[in-house]
Amino acid sequence: MPRYAVGLPNVGPFADAAALVELAVAAEERGWDGVFVWDHVLYHEPDWPVVNPVVVASAIAARTSRIRLGVLMTALPRRRVQVVARETATLDTLSGGRLVFGAAIGSMDAEYTAFGEDPDLRVRGRRLDESLAQLTALWSGQEVPLPSGERVRMLPTPVQRPRVPVWCAGRWPNRPGLRRAARWDGVVPTFAGAGMGVPVPVEQFADAVRFVAAERGSLDGFDIGLEGWTSPENAARTVAPYAAVGLTWWIEAMGWWRGGVEAARERVLAGPPR
């Protein structure tokens, strides 16, 4: 049986940190298993407000006691890995070991180019791999050699062992992101032609799952998430076909396209699709 999370944008009508925290608290009270926040510093609508997802996740951690939480997906190539290491270790400690770390190259070139960084997808992919390796080394609490020649040790370490679970994104039918995810602890694939009102065909989801399974050799201990949307009336039958082909986390995608914050509150309060 899959677990069920709420996915919250951090932009536009949802760029209200207090409202996001209240939605997360309601999600825990109503039996959801997780709450995950988007990562953006800019958005396609240039006049939309954007709130910091790490600050929001920290407030969620402080106000909840059970749910999994995290940022899906952190655009790690545009972040300083040492800062991310401090943030995530602190968040995992604050939450009592409930953090999931999502990592991706980011969906917006402008979040790189506007600040003078290289938007090339291959460059971002290499930086993501390098940063993930360094991040997990810094989580260990052991001395880590840096390119500068210095050796550093970061404490405290995260609560979770052997590490905070790392989930990666990938856009099917492209392979690199899913191949990367297969080396870590989970995947949350997106799909060309689907999202924000357009459901993912079950057959395409199954193809992506089979690809990851072949890359890993086994899906044991591996999480597979998918963003989608349900109503209380159709929830069970919507999720069931995905669960049958490997889904472990259904992420109920909230957003302006389905009615905004008030509609999100109503859906959260109705509970997960058990």
Tab-separated table of C-alpha atoms in Angstrom:
chain	number	residue	atom	x	y	z
A	1	MET	CA	0.000	0.000	0.000
A	2	PRO	CA	1.480	3.365	-0.968
A	3	ARG	CA	1.922	6.283	1.355
A	4	TYR	CA	0.275	9.629	0.670
A	5	ALA	CA	1.771	13.106	0.752
A	6	VAL	CA	0.634	16.633	0.001
A	7	GLY	CA	2.674	18.597	-2.546
A	8	LEU	CA	2.680	22.374	-2.071
A	9	PRO	CA	3.944	25.080	-4.466
A	10	ASN	CA	5.992	27.919	-3.017
A	11	VAL	CA	4.974	30.450	-5.675
A	12	GLY	CA	2.068	32.672	-6.653
A	13	PRO	CA	-1.106	32.163	-4.607
A	14	PHE	CA	0.789	29.631	-2.466
A	15	ALA	CA	3.648	32.020	-1.601
A	16	ASP	CA	2.373	32.423	1.953
A	17	ALA	CA	4.594	30.665	4.476
A	18	ALA	CA	1.992	30.721	7.256
A	19	ALA	CA	-0.658	29.208	4.981
A	20	LEU	CA	1.713	26.437	3.860
A	21	VAL	CA	2.550	25.551	7.450
A	22	GLU	CA	-1.118	25.446	8.397
A	23	LEU	CA	-1.835	23.141	5.455
A	24	ALA	CA	0.974	20.857	6.631
A	25	VAL	CA	-0.361	20.767	10.188
A	26	ALA	CA	-3.832	19.929	8.854
A	27	ALA	CA	-2.317	17.194	6.675
A	28	GLU	CA	-0.734	15.532	9.689
A	29	GLU	CA	-3.958	15.782	11.671
A	30	ARG	CA	-5.969	14.247	8.809
A	31	GLY	CA	-3.710	11.239	8.319
A	32	TRP	CA	-1.480	12.180	5.392
A	33	ASP	CA	2.019	10.654	5.523
A	34	GLY	CA	4.100	13.522	4.157
A	35	VAL	CA	4.240	17.147	3.025
A	36	PHE	CA	6.641	18.298	0.332
A	37	VAL	CA	7.305	21.855	-0.874
A	38	TRP	CA	8.512	23.064	-4.279
A	39	ASP	CA	11.891	24.782	-4.752
A	40	HIS	CA	11.947	28.006	-6.755
A	41	VAL	CA	13.690	31.356	-6.433
A	42	LEU	CA	11.945	32.752	-9.538
A	43	TYR	CA	8.903	31.621	-11.495
A	44	HIS	CA	7.505	31.818	-15.012
A	45	GLU	CA	5.154	34.599	-13.897
A	46	PRO	CA	7.693	37.339	-13.108
A	47	ASP	CA	5.364	39.272	-10.793
A	48	TRP	CA	4.482	36.293	-8.616
A	49	PRO	CA	5.839	36.160	-5.070
A	50	VAL	CA	8.055	33.227	-4.040
A	51	VAL	CA	8.774	31.997	-0.499
A	52	ASN	CA	11.851	30.118	0.661
A	53	PRO	CA	11.101	26.372	0.888
A	54	VAL	CA	13.766	25.599	3.519
A	55	VAL	CA	12.278	28.171	5.883
A	56	VAL	CA	8.820	26.704	5.261
A	57	ALA	CA	10.056	23.126	5.781
A	58	SER	CA	11.713	24.173	9.043
A	59	ALA	CA	8.466	25.648	10.320
A	60	ILE	CA	6.623	22.496	9.282
A	61	ALA	CA	9.171	20.379	11.141
A	62	ALA	CA	8.649	22.446	14.280
A	63	ARG	CA	4.849	22.233	14.111
A	64	THR	CA	4.490	18.513	13.300
A	65	SER	CA	5.674	15.247	14.825
A	66	ARG	CA	4.909	12.400	12.414
A	67	ILE	CA	4.816	13.320	8.741
A	68	ARG	CA	7.731	13.007	6.339
A	69	LEU	CA	8.792	16.365	4.929
A	70	GLY	CA	11.189	17.948	2.514
A	71	VAL	CA	11.720	20.014	-0.612
A	72	LEU	CA	10.856	18.312	-3.902
A	73	MET	CA	12.994	18.968	-5.740
A	74	THR	CA	15.973	21.015	-4.512
A	75	ALA	CA	17.776	22.411	-7.554
A	76	LEU	CA	21.112	21.460	-6.063
A	77	PRO	CA	23.377	22.707	-8.913
A	78	ARG	CA	22.428	26.305	-8.084
A	79	ARG	CA	23.014	25.856	-4.348
A	80	ARG	CA	26.189	25.923	-2.241
A	81	VAL	CA	26.533	22.350	-1.094
A	82	GLN	CA	28.038	23.272	2.267
A	83	VAL	CA	24.996	25.454	3.036
A	84	VAL	CA	22.653	22.671	1.972
A	85	ALA	CA	24.543	20.249	4.212
A	86	ARG	CA	24.021	22.515	7.212
A	87	GLU	CA	20.366	23.127	6.371
A	88	THR	CA	19.498	19.480	5.862
A	89	ALA	CA	21.352	18.173	8.914
A	90	THR	CA	19.600	20.803	11.002
A	91	LEU	CA	16.219	19.979	9.472
A	92	ASP	CA	16.654	16.266	10.041
A	93	THR	CA	17.626	16.916	13.654
A	94	LEU	CA	14.775	19.376	14.199
A	95	SER	CA	12.245	16.926	12.753
A	96	GLY	CA	13.564	13.905	14.626
A	97	GLY	CA	14.676	12.126	11.460
A	98	ARG	CA	11.748	12.818	9.129
A	99	LEU	CA	13.517	14.565	6.248
A	100	VAL	CA	13.540	13.373	2.639
A	101	PHE	CA	16.077	15.132	0.424
A	102	GLY	CA	14.909	15.629	-3.151
A	103	ALA	CA	17.489	16.585	-5.759
A	104	ALA	CA	17.196	17.715	-9.370
A	105	ILE	CA	18.777	19.992	-11.952
A	106	GLY	CA	15.835	22.426	-11.801
A	107	SER	CA	13.108	23.117	-14.326
A	108	MET	CA	13.844	26.784	-15.130
A	109	ASP	CA	16.892	27.987	-17.040
A	110	ALA	CA	16.145	31.535	-15.832
A	111	GLU	CA	16.944	30.559	-12.248
A	112	TYR	CA	20.516	30.034	-13.503
A	113	THR	CA	20.955	32.657	-16.223
A	114	ALA	CA	19.449	35.522	-14.221
A	115	PHE	CA	22.204	35.121	-11.637
A	116	GLY	CA	25.059	34.530	-14.055
A	117	GLU	CA	25.215	30.731	-13.815
A	118	ASP	CA	25.532	28.233	-16.647
A	119	PRO	CA	22.118	26.785	-17.602
A	120	ASP	CA	23.529	23.996	-19.787
A	121	LEU	CA	21.769	20.759	-18.845
A	122	ARG	CA	24.933	18.660	-19.006
A	123	VAL	CA	26.790	21.103	-16.783
A	124	ARG	CA	23.900	21.059	-14.312
A	125	GLY	CA	23.836	17.266	-14.369
A	126	ARG	CA	27.557	17.019	-13.591
A	127	ARG	CA	27.231	19.561	-10.793
A	128	LEU	CA	24.286	17.651	-9.355
A	129	ASP	CA	26.265	14.403	-9.232
A	130	GLU	CA	29.297	16.112	-7.707
A	131	SER	CA	27.176	17.957	-5.159
A	132	LEU	CA	25.273	14.835	-4.099
A	133	ALA	CA	28.543	13.002	-3.513
A	134	GLN	CA	29.910	15.874	-1.448
A	135	LEU	CA	26.633	16.378	0.438
A	136	THR	CA	26.422	12.778	1.583
A	137	ALA	CA	30.099	12.862	2.571
A	138	LEU	CA	29.489	15.956	4.700
A	139	TRP	CA	26.483	14.254	6.326
A	140	SER	CA	28.780	11.478	7.548
A	141	GLY	CA	30.446	13.584	10.232
A	142	GLN	CA	33.841	12.384	9.026
A	143	GLU	CA	36.602	14.603	7.685
A	144	VAL	CA	35.934	15.377	4.028
A	145	PRO	CA	38.665	16.513	1.611
A	146	LEU	CA	37.647	19.520	-0.485
A	147	PRO	CA	38.923	20.722	-3.876
A	148	SER	CA	40.657	23.585	-2.024
A	149	GLY	CA	42.889	21.058	-0.270
A	150	GLU	CA	41.205	21.755	3.074
A	151	ARG	CA	39.600	19.000	5.120
A	152	VAL	CA	36.378	19.776	6.987
A	153	ARG	CA	34.112	17.956	9.395
A	154	MET	CA	30.487	19.037	9.789
A	155	LEU	CA	28.520	18.394	12.975
A	156	PRO	CA	25.837	17.658	13.957
A	157	THR	CA	25.106	14.845	11.576
A	158	PRO	CA	21.565	14.006	10.437
A	159	VAL	CA	19.574	11.692	12.698
A	160	GLN	CA	18.874	9.149	9.954
A	161	ARG	CA	21.359	6.409	9.172
A	162	PRO	CA	23.026	5.525	6.920
A	163	ARG	CA	21.837	8.893	5.552
A	164	VAL	CA	18.840	11.063	4.826
A	165	PRO	CA	16.932	9.351	1.979
A	166	VAL	CA	17.811	10.929	-1.367
A	167	TRP	CA	15.160	11.003	-4.090
A	168	CYS	CA	15.978	12.299	-7.551
A	169	ALA	CA	13.800	13.618	-10.340
A	170	GLY	CA	13.827	12.608	-13.973
A	171	ARG	CA	11.709	13.477	-16.981
A	172	TRP	CA	10.578	10.381	-18.848
A	173	PRO	CA	11.250	9.313	-21.592
A	174	ASN	CA	14.691	10.911	-21.049
A	175	ARG	CA	16.964	8.466	-19.253
A	176	PRO	CA	19.715	10.413	-17.431
A	177	GLY	CA	17.636	11.624	-14.481
A	178	LEU	CA	16.124	8.202	-13.851
A	179	ARG	CA	19.504	6.543	-14.231
A	180	ARG	CA	20.847	8.914	-11.561
A	181	ALA	CA	17.874	8.220	-9.295
A	182	ALA	CA	18.528	4.480	-9.532
A	183	ARG	CA	21.838	5.055	-7.719
A	184	TRP	CA	20.089	6.637	-4.744
A	185	ASP	CA	16.988	5.939	-2.626
A	186	GLY	CA	14.011	7.031	-4.678
A	187	VAL	CA	12.665	8.657	-7.818
A	188	VAL	CA	9.857	11.084	-8.563
A	189	PRO	CA	9.546	11.065	-12.345
A	190	THR	CA	7.763	13.665	-14.416
A	191	PHE	CA	6.456	12.976	-17.893
A	192	ALA	CA	6.517	14.886	-21.165
A	193	GLY	CA	3.020	16.096	-21.964
A	194	ALA	CA	1.612	15.525	-18.450
A	195	GLY	CA	1.215	17.613	-15.291
A	196	MET	CA	-0.952	20.487	-14.004
A	197	GLY	CA	-4.251	18.977	-15.028
A	198	VAL	CA	-3.014	16.345	-17.491
A	199	PRO	CA	-2.722	12.930	-15.789
A	200	VAL	CA	0.241	10.633	-16.339
A	201	PRO	CA	-0.723	7.564	-18.408
A	202	VAL	CA	-0.282	4.455	-16.272
A	203	GLU	CA	1.538	2.724	-19.135
A	204	GLN	CA	4.197	5.462	-19.247
A	205	PHE	CA	4.611	5.325	-15.487
A	206	ALA	CA	5.047	1.553	-15.674
A	207	ASP	CA	7.697	1.977	-18.389
A	208	ALA	CA	9.656	4.382	-16.176
A	209	VAL	CA	9.414	2.012	-13.207
A	210	ARG	CA	10.659	-0.905	-15.307
A	211	PHE	CA	13.600	1.183	-16.504
A	212	VAL	CA	14.641	2.073	-12.957
A	213	ALA	CA	14.199	-1.527	-11.837
A	214	ALA	CA	16.471	-2.709	-14.640
A	215	GLU	CA	19.089	-0.095	-13.732
A	216	ARG	CA	19.071	-1.087	-10.065
A	217	GLY	CA	18.492	-4.809	-10.428
A	218	SER	CA	15.862	-4.591	-7.668
A	219	LEU	CA	13.360	-2.106	-6.275
A	220	ASP	CA	13.746	-3.400	-2.718
A	221	GLY	CA	13.971	-0.471	-0.308
A	222	PHE	CA	13.507	2.009	-3.133
A	223	ASP	CA	10.764	4.663	-3.211
A	224	ILE	CA	8.831	5.646	-6.334
A	225	GLY	CA	6.724	8.785	-6.096
A	226	LEU	CA	4.280	10.392	-8.473
A	227	GLU	CA	2.478	13.710	-8.398
A	228	GLY	CA	-1.192	13.647	-9.317
A	229	TRP	CA	-4.567	14.748	-8.089
A	230	THR	CA	-7.677	13.089	-6.780
A	231	SER	CA	-11.021	13.931	-5.289
A	232	PRO	CA	-12.272	12.091	-2.214
A	233	GLU	CA	-14.753	10.270	-4.444
A	234	ASN	CA	-12.277	8.900	-7.000
A	235	ALA	CA	-9.080	8.717	-4.936
A	236	ALA	CA	-8.789	4.979	-4.404
A	237	ARG	CA	-9.491	4.004	-7.993
A	238	THR	CA	-7.191	6.755	-9.334
A	239	VAL	CA	-4.175	5.645	-7.288
A	240	ALA	CA	-4.681	1.864	-7.522
A	241	PRO	CA	-3.337	1.334	-11.077
A	242	TYR	CA	-0.110	3.191	-10.257
A	243	ALA	CA	0.317	1.267	-7.016
A	244	ALA	CA	-0.100	-1.974	-8.945
A	245	VAL	CA	2.993	-1.198	-11.051
A	246	GLY	CA	5.292	0.021	-8.255
A	247	LEU	CA	4.158	3.346	-6.770
A	248	THR	CA	5.205	3.761	-3.117
A	249	TRP	CA	4.320	7.478	-2.624
A	250	TRP	CA	1.328	9.291	-4.099
A	251	ILE	CA	1.921	13.054	-3.903
A	252	GLU	CA	-1.346	14.974	-4.082
A	253	ALA	CA	-0.347	17.992	-6.172
A	254	MET	CA	-1.928	21.196	-4.914
A	255	GLY	CA	-1.892	24.319	-7.051
A	256	TRP	CA	-3.624	27.346	-8.493
A	257	TRP	CA	-4.786	25.250	-11.453
A	258	ARG	CA	-7.142	23.315	-9.166
A	259	GLY	CA	-8.598	26.198	-7.167
A	260	GLY	CA	-5.880	27.726	-5.023
A	261	VAL	CA	-5.212	27.632	-1.286
A	262	GLU	CA	-8.826	27.221	-0.174
A	263	ALA	CA	-9.352	24.286	-2.522
A	264	ALA	CA	-6.100	22.778	-1.258
A	265	ARG	CA	-7.312	23.130	2.317
A	266	GLU	CA	-10.563	21.345	1.471
A	267	ARG	CA	-8.701	18.480	-0.203
A	268	VAL	CA	-6.238	18.151	2.678
A	269	LEU	CA	-9.042	18.086	5.225
A	270	ALA	CA	-10.824	15.331	3.275
A	271	GLY	CA	-7.862	13.058	3.982
A	272	PRO	CA	-5.653	10.794	1.875
A	273	PRO	CA	-6.979	8.246	-0.628
A	274	ARG	CA	-6.998	5.191	1.617
